[in-house]
Amino acid sequence: MNLPRIENIDVKGKRIFLRVDFNVPLENGSVSDDTRIKKTMSTIELLLNRGAKLIVASHLGRPDGKVNPKYSMKPVLEAFSKILGKEVKFSENIIGPEVVKISNSLNDGEVLLLENLRFHKEEEENEKEFSKKLSELAEIYINDAFGAAHRAHASTEGITNFLPSYAGTLMYREIEILTSLITKPEKPFVAIIGGAKVSSKIKILNNLFNKVDAMLIGGGMAYTFLKSRAVPVGSSLVEKELEPQAFQMIDKAGFEKVDFQLPVDHIIADSFSDKAKTKTVDKMGIIDGWMGMDIGPKTISAYEKIIKSAGTIFWNGPMGVFEMDKFANGTIQIAKAIAKSNAKTVVGGGDSIAAINKAGVEDKITHISTGGGASLEFLEGRALPGVLALLKIKD
Ligand code: AMP
């Protein structure tokens, strides 16, 4: 993909509107996980070292187009200036003469952070006049917000109609790595897909099907597949309406020679609770009143073996209800196995990333995608509006 990159443009003395994904979790009024801010630092440092003036903007949470102090960027301002190691100016106005004045007064190497873009409903509506007003703050637009690239909003799409537009280094790296996964994966290519529901993963399963050599299924979604083949699943999570598609997918794996693996044993519980009674049972052992909460030891070792010989691994979705310690083992063991493998490893999705962090193996993963929704949509084969806009492909 020929994304216009920032490495070769002259930014000295130029005002740059930098769209970032600083949609970080907050706890008691401060940033509890600053990963997303840190991941953007390579773009920010590159631009500041070259004498740019930065106007940095992001959304935070879902304030639904209204000013709401709960979603103010002020805690982000504090975390951002700490990471950057220098003062960051702040503007409560996002558009209009006052903020234009502040942006015009920036010196080379200075940074201005704007208040939450989603305090204006026009942001999510991708409203033209609002996009134009955003563009009046700068001479160049750079999008480094991969996590928001699946949304056609004013700050990710509309603004590109008014300014020369480029991809930041994080955006570029995300697209480059995800593209290489689907176009030239080192074989065998193993996809590990877990999480609650088949319905939310069916598109990615279908799209990856003719690209992977093996697909390892875990989490709640495994039970719809097992039920479709008349395996007893007791009170496990099942999406009845998805059973026919699940049934067909297992058939398709046979025709297309995809090594499609379902759990062969389970940690089951008598209620959906970390105080539940638990048992380890094999494939046919889930009785009524009990539910599958995690993959069992035989499944873990079967999956470990496949992971060990992989050339490329993509992982999205936990293998069990990993938020409860009793049912976290499968997910943590898979995270460790992925970290140990010599394959190119790509992990996407909040829960899988949390498991990688919990296992303490984040530095052993080739690429941790910052955009859960965006990386899933990309691998589902959908075009991302924020990326198309940089390529100047308009619908
Ligand atoms: P997703 O967002 O689709 O990746 O799903 C993540 C959620 O799936 C997590 O909150 C897990 O607790 C949940 N999950 C994983 N395994 C199971 C299971 N066996 N039964 C019910 N929920 C599960």
Tab-separated table of C-alpha atoms and ligand atoms in Angstrom:
chain	number	residue	atom	x	y	z
A	1	MET	CA	0.000	0.000	0.000
A	2	ASN	CA	1.456	3.334	-1.047
A	3	LEU	CA	0.581	5.388	1.987
A	4	PRO	CA	2.084	8.910	1.886
A	5	ARG	CA	4.680	8.918	4.669
A	6	ILE	CA	6.063	11.698	6.817
A	7	GLU	CA	9.714	10.708	6.655
A	8	ASN	CA	10.385	12.660	3.469
A	9	ILE	CA	8.381	15.837	3.984
A	10	ASP	CA	9.755	19.160	5.174
A	11	VAL	CA	7.940	20.060	8.380
A	12	LYS	CA	10.245	22.774	9.746
A	13	GLY	CA	8.203	25.711	11.021
A	14	LYS	CA	4.983	24.106	9.744
A	15	ARG	CA	1.810	23.759	11.796
A	16	ILE	CA	0.771	20.104	11.778
A	17	PHE	CA	-2.624	18.742	12.772
A	18	LEU	CA	-1.693	15.350	14.251
A	19	ARG	CA	-4.649	13.003	14.808
A	20	VAL	CA	-3.659	10.480	17.463
A	21	ASP	CA	-5.450	7.742	19.372
A	22	PHE	CA	-5.136	8.929	22.972
A	23	ASN	CA	-8.365	7.136	23.883
A	24	VAL	CA	-6.760	5.778	27.058
A	25	PRO	CA	-8.373	4.271	30.161
A	26	LEU	CA	-8.845	6.619	33.131
A	27	GLU	CA	-9.075	5.709	36.806
A	28	ASN	CA	-9.849	8.268	39.515
A	29	GLY	CA	-9.198	11.121	37.128
A	30	SER	CA	-5.816	9.990	35.825
A	31	VAL	CA	-4.539	7.856	32.976
A	32	SER	CA	-4.248	4.235	34.158
A	33	ASP	CA	-2.583	2.843	31.023
A	34	ASP	CA	-0.473	5.154	28.859
A	35	THR	CA	0.509	2.557	26.215
A	36	ARG	CA	-1.316	4.364	23.418
A	37	ILE	CA	0.419	7.659	24.215
A	38	LYS	CA	3.842	5.995	24.319
A	39	LYS	CA	3.239	4.219	21.003
A	40	THR	CA	2.707	7.586	19.293
A	41	MET	CA	5.946	9.073	20.627
A	42	SER	CA	8.048	7.991	17.641
A	43	THR	CA	5.922	10.123	15.313
A	44	ILE	CA	5.811	13.035	17.768
A	45	GLU	CA	9.558	12.997	18.408
A	46	LEU	CA	10.379	12.731	14.716
A	47	LEU	CA	8.221	15.782	13.949
A	48	LEU	CA	9.472	17.857	16.891
A	49	ASN	CA	13.118	17.055	16.135
A	50	ARG	CA	12.500	18.436	12.678
A	51	GLY	CA	11.089	21.699	14.038
A	52	ALA	CA	7.375	21.179	13.458
A	53	LYS	CA	4.639	22.926	15.462
A	54	LEU	CA	2.189	20.272	16.624
A	55	ILE	CA	-1.542	20.514	17.148
A	56	VAL	CA	-2.418	17.129	18.655
A	57	ALA	CA	-6.021	15.905	18.705
A	58	SER	CA	-7.869	12.774	19.802
A	59	HIS	CA	-11.210	11.497	20.957
A	60	LEU	CA	-11.679	10.062	24.442
A	61	GLY	CA	-14.568	7.757	25.307
A	62	ARG	CA	-18.094	8.384	24.098
A	63	PRO	CA	-19.321	11.810	25.187
A	64	ASP	CA	-21.960	11.652	22.411
A	65	GLY	CA	-21.284	15.050	20.899
A	66	LYS	CA	-21.647	17.006	24.141
A	67	VAL	CA	-19.151	18.699	26.463
A	68	ASN	CA	-18.743	16.377	29.448
A	69	PRO	CA	-15.963	16.924	32.041
A	70	LYS	CA	-15.836	13.145	32.616
A	71	TYR	CA	-14.311	12.789	29.151
A	72	SER	CA	-12.018	15.825	29.255
A	73	MET	CA	-8.532	15.426	27.791
A	74	LYS	CA	-7.004	17.192	30.831
A	75	PRO	CA	-5.783	13.951	32.504
A	76	VAL	CA	-4.298	12.980	29.133
A	77	LEU	CA	-2.542	16.371	28.976
A	78	GLU	CA	-0.819	15.574	32.255
A	79	ALA	CA	0.295	12.080	31.168
A	80	PHE	CA	1.336	13.304	27.715
A	81	SER	CA	3.524	16.164	28.937
A	82	LYS	CA	5.151	13.829	31.480
A	83	ILE	CA	6.053	11.310	28.752
A	84	LEU	CA	7.188	14.075	26.398
A	85	GLY	CA	9.223	15.712	29.167
A	86	LYS	CA	8.101	19.216	28.343
A	87	GLU	CA	5.167	21.577	28.552
A	88	VAL	CA	2.173	20.882	26.329
A	89	LYS	CA	-0.273	23.745	25.782
A	90	PHE	CA	-3.980	23.021	25.986
A	91	SER	CA	-7.031	24.480	24.283
A	92	GLU	CA	-10.606	23.849	25.358
A	93	ASN	CA	-11.716	25.187	21.995
A	94	ILE	CA	-11.188	22.826	19.096
A	95	ILE	CA	-12.326	25.185	16.360
A	96	GLY	CA	-12.767	28.942	16.041
A	97	PRO	CA	-10.705	32.151	16.176
A	98	GLU	CA	-9.256	31.618	19.681
A	99	VAL	CA	-7.663	28.264	18.958
A	100	VAL	CA	-6.555	29.444	15.500
A	101	LYS	CA	-4.756	32.281	17.283
A	102	ILE	CA	-3.043	29.845	19.696
A	103	SER	CA	-1.954	27.558	16.867
A	104	ASN	CA	-0.599	30.536	14.893
A	105	SER	CA	1.447	31.617	17.895
A	106	LEU	CA	3.188	28.242	18.390
A	107	ASN	CA	6.972	28.281	18.073
A	108	ASP	CA	8.910	25.552	16.282
A	109	GLY	CA	8.965	22.414	18.461
A	110	GLU	CA	5.962	23.472	20.571
A	111	VAL	CA	2.940	21.258	21.166
A	112	LEU	CA	-0.727	22.090	21.640
A	113	LEU	CA	-3.245	19.455	22.753
A	114	LEU	CA	-6.906	20.016	21.891
A	115	GLU	CA	-9.899	19.069	24.046
A	116	ASN	CA	-11.865	15.902	23.162
A	117	LEU	CA	-12.878	15.985	19.479
A	118	ARG	CA	-16.105	14.153	20.279
A	119	PHE	CA	-17.393	17.066	22.387
A	120	HIS	CA	-18.691	18.241	18.974
A	121	LYS	CA	-21.293	16.011	17.341
A	122	GLU	CA	-19.963	17.162	13.950
A	123	GLU	CA	-16.825	15.059	14.534
A	124	GLU	CA	-18.616	11.699	14.324
A	125	GLU	CA	-21.002	13.065	11.678
A	126	ASN	CA	-17.949	13.855	9.522
A	127	GLU	CA	-19.499	17.255	8.916
A	128	LYS	CA	-17.821	19.205	6.124
A	129	GLU	CA	-17.759	22.679	7.686
A	130	PHE	CA	-16.361	21.253	10.947
A	131	SER	CA	-13.645	19.368	9.015
A	132	LYS	CA	-12.740	22.625	7.253
A	133	LYS	CA	-12.544	24.483	10.556
A	134	LEU	CA	-10.240	21.800	11.984
A	135	SER	CA	-8.038	22.178	8.912
A	136	GLU	CA	-7.699	25.934	9.559
A	137	LEU	CA	-5.460	25.137	12.541
A	138	ALA	CA	-2.686	23.696	10.388
A	139	GLU	CA	-0.857	23.458	7.066
A	140	ILE	CA	-0.338	19.689	7.043
A	141	TYR	CA	-2.476	16.796	8.341
A	142	ILE	CA	-0.948	13.613	9.737
A	143	ASN	CA	-2.998	10.637	10.889
A	144	ASP	CA	-1.323	8.360	13.430
A	145	ALA	CA	-4.591	7.108	14.947
A	146	PHE	CA	-4.770	3.576	13.588
A	147	GLY	CA	-7.256	2.723	16.354
A	148	ALA	CA	-9.725	5.199	14.823
A	149	ALA	CA	-9.004	4.420	11.155
A	150	HIS	CA	-12.152	2.303	10.799
A	151	ARG	CA	-14.272	5.403	11.410
A	152	ALA	CA	-15.039	8.044	8.769
A	153	HIS	CA	-15.035	11.043	11.080
A	154	ALA	CA	-14.135	14.694	10.516
A	155	SER	CA	-10.660	14.300	12.049
A	156	THR	CA	-9.900	10.996	10.291
A	157	GLU	CA	-11.544	11.495	6.901
A	158	GLY	CA	-13.169	14.901	6.286
A	159	ILE	CA	-10.058	16.921	7.095
A	160	THR	CA	-8.048	15.178	4.357
A	161	ASN	CA	-10.154	17.114	1.802
A	162	PHE	CA	-8.595	20.357	2.986
A	163	LEU	CA	-4.925	19.634	3.794
A	164	PRO	CA	-2.017	17.665	2.331
A	165	SER	CA	-2.324	14.409	4.285
A	166	TYR	CA	0.145	11.780	5.476
A	167	ALA	CA	0.298	8.625	7.607
A	168	GLY	CA	2.260	8.799	10.857
A	169	THR	CA	4.860	6.136	11.674
A	170	LEU	CA	2.522	4.115	13.923
A	171	MET	CA	-0.260	4.119	11.331
A	172	TYR	CA	2.237	3.091	8.668
A	173	ARG	CA	3.663	0.247	10.745
A	174	GLU	CA	0.221	-1.115	11.665
A	175	ILE	CA	-0.891	-1.190	8.025
A	176	GLU	CA	2.419	-2.604	6.815
A	177	ILE	CA	2.384	-5.475	9.331
A	178	LEU	CA	-1.285	-6.368	8.933
A	179	THR	CA	-0.922	-6.258	5.141
A	180	SER	CA	2.087	-8.567	5.265
A	181	LEU	CA	0.066	-11.000	7.386
A	182	ILE	CA	-2.507	-11.483	4.677
A	183	THR	CA	-0.334	-11.089	1.611
A	184	LYS	CA	2.910	-12.876	2.423
A	185	PRO	CA	2.766	-14.731	5.714
A	186	GLU	CA	5.673	-17.000	6.539
A	187	LYS	CA	4.156	-20.514	6.487
A	188	PRO	CA	2.646	-22.228	8.360
A	189	PHE	CA	0.294	-19.348	9.177
A	190	VAL	CA	-1.652	-20.055	12.366
A	191	ALA	CA	-4.634	-17.946	13.466
A	192	ILE	CA	-5.743	-18.286	17.070
A	193	ILE	CA	-9.227	-16.905	17.526
A	194	GLY	CA	-11.085	-16.818	20.820
A	195	GLY	CA	-13.531	-14.603	22.641
A	196	ALA	CA	-17.169	-14.800	23.534
A	197	LYS	CA	-19.104	-15.095	20.318
A	198	VAL	CA	-18.912	-16.624	16.849
A	199	SER	CA	-21.131	-13.791	15.562
A	200	SER	CA	-18.511	-11.107	16.251
A	201	LYS	CA	-15.669	-13.172	14.731
A	202	ILE	CA	-17.382	-14.893	11.798
A	203	LYS	CA	-16.173	-12.333	9.227
A	204	ILE	CA	-12.549	-12.586	10.292
A	205	LEU	CA	-12.761	-16.399	10.401
A	206	ASN	CA	-14.143	-16.421	6.851
A	207	ASN	CA	-11.596	-13.941	5.526
A	208	LEU	CA	-8.603	-15.687	7.087
A	209	PHE	CA	-9.802	-19.119	6.058
A	210	ASN	CA	-8.091	-19.309	2.673
A	211	LYS	CA	-4.922	-17.679	4.007
A	212	VAL	CA	-4.124	-19.770	7.068
A	213	ASP	CA	-2.781	-23.289	7.470
A	214	ALA	CA	-4.285	-23.769	10.910
A	215	MET	CA	-7.020	-22.167	12.948
A	216	LEU	CA	-7.140	-22.721	16.704
A	217	ILE	CA	-10.468	-21.899	18.316
A	218	GLY	CA	-10.969	-21.124	21.992
A	219	GLY	CA	-13.205	-19.148	24.329
A	220	GLY	CA	-16.992	-19.141	24.431
A	221	MET	CA	-17.236	-19.312	20.638
A	222	ALA	CA	-15.866	-22.871	20.639
A	223	TYR	CA	-19.139	-24.145	22.128
A	224	THR	CA	-21.275	-23.105	19.151
A	225	PHE	CA	-18.907	-25.092	16.914
A	226	LEU	CA	-18.993	-28.133	19.228
A	227	LYS	CA	-22.784	-27.985	19.614
A	228	SER	CA	-23.177	-27.858	15.830
A	229	ARG	CA	-21.491	-31.282	15.769
A	230	ALA	CA	-23.711	-32.652	18.551
A	231	VAL	CA	-20.978	-32.569	21.184
A	232	PRO	CA	-22.615	-32.026	24.591
A	233	VAL	CA	-21.900	-28.506	25.846
A	234	GLY	CA	-24.233	-28.333	28.877
A	235	SER	CA	-25.002	-24.731	29.755
A	236	SER	CA	-22.028	-23.252	27.876
A	237	LEU	CA	-22.440	-20.106	25.789
A	238	VAL	CA	-24.022	-21.096	22.455
A	239	GLU	CA	-25.373	-18.950	19.628
A	240	LYS	CA	-28.055	-21.194	18.220
A	241	GLU	CA	-28.582	-19.161	15.052
A	242	LEU	CA	-24.878	-19.459	14.201
A	243	GLU	CA	-24.805	-23.260	14.466
A	244	PRO	CA	-25.425	-23.868	10.715
A	245	GLN	CA	-22.552	-21.528	9.746
A	246	ALA	CA	-20.308	-23.136	12.350
A	247	PHE	CA	-21.198	-26.590	11.033
A	248	GLN	CA	-20.352	-25.540	7.459
A	249	MET	CA	-17.065	-23.974	8.497
A	250	ILE	CA	-15.862	-27.266	9.946
A	251	ASP	CA	-16.758	-28.960	6.627
A	252	LYS	CA	-15.007	-26.220	4.656
A	253	ALA	CA	-11.856	-26.739	6.722
A	254	GLY	CA	-11.865	-30.363	5.610
A	255	PHE	CA	-12.142	-29.460	1.883
A	256	GLU	CA	-9.595	-26.653	2.052
A	257	LYS	CA	-7.114	-28.545	4.195
A	258	VAL	CA	-7.141	-26.026	7.019
A	259	ASP	CA	-6.141	-27.643	10.302
A	260	PHE	CA	-9.232	-26.445	12.200
A	261	GLN	CA	-8.842	-27.191	15.897
A	262	LEU	CA	-11.502	-27.097	18.586
A	263	PRO	CA	-10.891	-27.681	22.306
A	264	VAL	CA	-10.664	-31.359	23.268
A	265	ASP	CA	-11.009	-30.739	26.977
A	266	HIS	CA	-12.376	-28.014	29.198
A	267	ILE	CA	-12.389	-26.391	32.581
A	268	ILE	CA	-16.061	-26.357	33.450
A	269	ALA	CA	-17.949	-24.555	36.211
A	270	ASP	CA	-21.358	-24.910	37.815
A	271	SER	CA	-21.975	-21.156	37.531
A	272	PHE	CA	-20.540	-18.130	35.747
A	273	SER	CA	-18.564	-17.019	38.779
A	274	ASP	CA	-15.050	-17.160	40.200
A	275	LYS	CA	-16.579	-18.831	43.260
A	276	ALA	CA	-18.030	-21.649	41.133
A	277	LYS	CA	-17.166	-25.304	41.596
A	278	THR	CA	-14.858	-26.416	38.772
A	279	LYS	CA	-13.805	-29.645	37.065
A	280	THR	CA	-11.556	-30.621	34.179
A	281	VAL	CA	-13.381	-32.782	31.646
A	282	ASP	CA	-12.658	-34.179	28.215
A	283	LYS	CA	-14.484	-33.573	24.941
A	284	MET	CA	-17.735	-35.365	25.838
A	285	GLY	CA	-17.808	-34.389	29.493
A	286	ILE	CA	-19.850	-31.185	29.778
A	287	ILE	CA	-23.117	-32.125	31.439
A	288	ASP	CA	-26.237	-30.021	31.916
A	289	GLY	CA	-25.910	-27.338	34.542
A	290	TRP	CA	-22.160	-26.976	33.844
A	291	MET	CA	-20.482	-24.633	31.412
A	292	GLY	CA	-17.136	-24.461	29.614
A	293	MET	CA	-15.072	-21.584	31.019
A	294	ASP	CA	-11.546	-22.303	29.771
A	295	ILE	CA	-9.629	-24.711	27.544
A	296	GLY	CA	-8.204	-27.741	29.361
A	297	PRO	CA	-4.621	-29.080	29.604
A	298	LYS	CA	-4.847	-31.430	26.582
A	299	THR	CA	-6.082	-28.586	24.398
A	300	ILE	CA	-3.313	-26.315	25.681
A	301	SER	CA	-0.633	-28.825	24.778
A	302	ALA	CA	-2.168	-29.583	21.356
A	303	TYR	CA	-2.296	-25.832	20.593
A	304	GLU	CA	1.250	-25.320	21.955
A	305	LYS	CA	2.558	-27.901	19.499
A	306	ILE	CA	0.975	-26.146	16.512
A	307	ILE	CA	2.134	-22.738	17.766
A	308	LYS	CA	5.699	-24.034	18.141
A	309	SER	CA	5.998	-24.962	14.477
A	310	ALA	CA	4.275	-21.837	13.094
A	311	GLY	CA	5.953	-19.295	10.784
A	312	THR	CA	3.352	-16.591	11.405
A	313	ILE	CA	0.817	-16.279	14.211
A	314	PHE	CA	-2.143	-13.955	14.555
A	315	TRP	CA	-4.026	-14.006	17.854
A	316	ASN	CA	-7.303	-12.317	18.756
A	317	GLY	CA	-9.586	-13.180	21.662
A	318	PRO	CA	-9.115	-14.991	24.996
A	319	MET	CA	-9.292	-18.786	25.355
A	320	GLY	CA	-11.564	-18.569	28.390
A	321	VAL	CA	-13.149	-16.216	30.894
A	322	PHE	CA	-9.699	-14.911	31.717
A	323	GLU	CA	-10.977	-11.988	33.803
A	324	MET	CA	-11.572	-14.604	36.538
A	325	ASP	CA	-8.255	-16.054	37.752
A	326	LYS	CA	-9.679	-19.578	37.917
A	327	PHE	CA	-10.293	-19.520	34.165
A	328	ALA	CA	-7.265	-17.532	32.998
A	329	ASN	CA	-4.778	-20.379	32.661
A	330	GLY	CA	-5.589	-21.339	29.046
A	331	THR	CA	-5.243	-17.750	27.837
A	332	ILE	CA	-2.023	-17.153	29.791
A	333	GLN	CA	-0.454	-20.424	28.572
A	334	ILE	CA	-1.316	-19.572	24.962
A	335	ALA	CA	0.160	-16.070	25.457
A	336	LYS	CA	3.375	-17.668	26.766
A	337	ALA	CA	3.508	-20.204	23.933
A	338	ILE	CA	3.112	-17.424	21.355
A	339	ALA	CA	5.885	-15.433	23.056
A	340	LYS	CA	8.197	-18.449	22.995
A	341	SER	CA	7.699	-19.248	19.320
A	342	ASN	CA	10.137	-18.104	16.648
A	343	ALA	CA	7.267	-17.071	14.378
A	344	LYS	CA	6.342	-13.528	13.412
A	345	THR	CA	3.674	-12.869	16.025
A	346	VAL	CA	0.873	-10.321	15.827
A	347	VAL	CA	-1.636	-9.811	18.615
A	348	GLY	CA	-4.750	-7.643	18.331
A	349	GLY	CA	-7.711	-6.909	20.584
A	350	GLY	CA	-7.872	-5.523	24.113
A	351	ASP	CA	-8.293	-8.849	25.946
A	352	SER	CA	-5.456	-10.645	24.155
A	353	ILE	CA	-3.179	-7.666	24.788
A	354	ALA	CA	-4.189	-7.651	28.466
A	355	ALA	CA	-3.303	-11.370	28.626
A	356	ILE	CA	0.078	-10.713	26.978
A	357	ASN	CA	0.730	-8.007	29.585
A	358	LYS	CA	-0.491	-10.254	32.424
A	359	ALA	CA	1.913	-12.973	31.246
A	360	GLY	CA	4.674	-10.318	31.141
A	361	VAL	CA	5.729	-11.227	27.585
A	362	GLU	CA	4.916	-8.043	25.646
A	363	ASP	CA	8.528	-7.548	24.528
A	364	LYS	CA	8.548	-11.042	22.955
A	365	ILE	CA	5.728	-10.253	20.515
A	366	THR	CA	6.617	-8.947	17.045
A	367	HIS	CA	3.680	-6.561	16.886
A	368	ILE	CA	0.930	-5.638	19.318
A	369	SER	CA	-1.756	-3.826	17.372
A	370	THR	CA	-3.028	-0.683	19.086
A	371	GLY	CA	-6.335	-0.779	17.245
A	372	GLY	CA	-8.613	-3.656	18.293
A	373	GLY	CA	-11.621	-2.799	16.120
A	374	ALA	CA	-9.512	-1.404	13.289
A	375	SER	CA	-7.215	-4.455	13.113
A	376	LEU	CA	-10.208	-6.822	13.115
A	377	GLU	CA	-11.934	-4.879	10.331
A	378	PHE	CA	-8.723	-4.776	8.319
A	379	LEU	CA	-8.296	-8.550	8.621
A	380	GLU	CA	-11.972	-9.035	7.793
A	381	GLY	CA	-10.963	-7.604	4.408
A	382	ARG	CA	-12.775	-4.298	4.882
A	383	ALA	CA	-11.288	-1.024	3.681
A	384	LEU	CA	-10.625	1.443	6.502
A	385	PRO	CA	-12.008	4.940	5.705
A	386	GLY	CA	-9.132	6.667	7.527
A	387	VAL	CA	-6.630	4.798	5.349
A	388	LEU	CA	-8.549	5.268	2.088
A	389	ALA	CA	-8.618	9.010	2.831
A	390	LEU	CA	-4.808	9.103	3.017
A	391	LEU	CA	-4.640	7.220	-0.267
A	392	LYS	CA	-7.095	9.798	-1.691
A	393	ILE	CA	-9.554	7.047	-2.568
A	394	LYS	CA	-12.976	8.538	-1.897
A	395	ASP	CA	-16.248	6.576	-1.954
B	1	AMP	P1	-14.365	-10.848	22.520
B	1	AMP	O1	-14.544	-9.411	22.881
B	1	AMP	O2	-15.371	-11.359	21.550
B	1	AMP	O3	-12.954	-11.186	22.141
B	1	AMP	O4	-14.710	-11.673	23.859
B	1	AMP	C1	-14.006	-11.519	25.038
B	1	AMP	C2	-14.826	-12.066	26.172
B	1	AMP	O5	-15.077	-13.443	25.951
B	1	AMP	C3	-14.118	-11.982	27.507
B	1	AMP	O6	-14.779	-11.051	28.310
B	1	AMP	C4	-14.227	-13.397	28.074
B	1	AMP	O7	-14.604	-13.437	29.422
B	1	AMP	C5	-15.304	-14.014	27.208
B	1	AMP	N1	-15.185	-15.479	27.166
B	1	AMP	C6	-14.102	-16.207	26.880
B	1	AMP	N2	-14.347	-17.520	27.028
B	1	AMP	C7	-15.625	-17.637	27.428
B	1	AMP	C8	-16.458	-18.741	27.750
B	1	AMP	N3	-15.985	-20.001	27.697
B	1	AMP	N4	-17.723	-18.483	28.127
B	1	AMP	C9	-18.188	-17.231	28.183
B	1	AMP	N5	-17.454	-16.134	27.889
B	1	AMP	C10	-16.176	-16.329	27.505
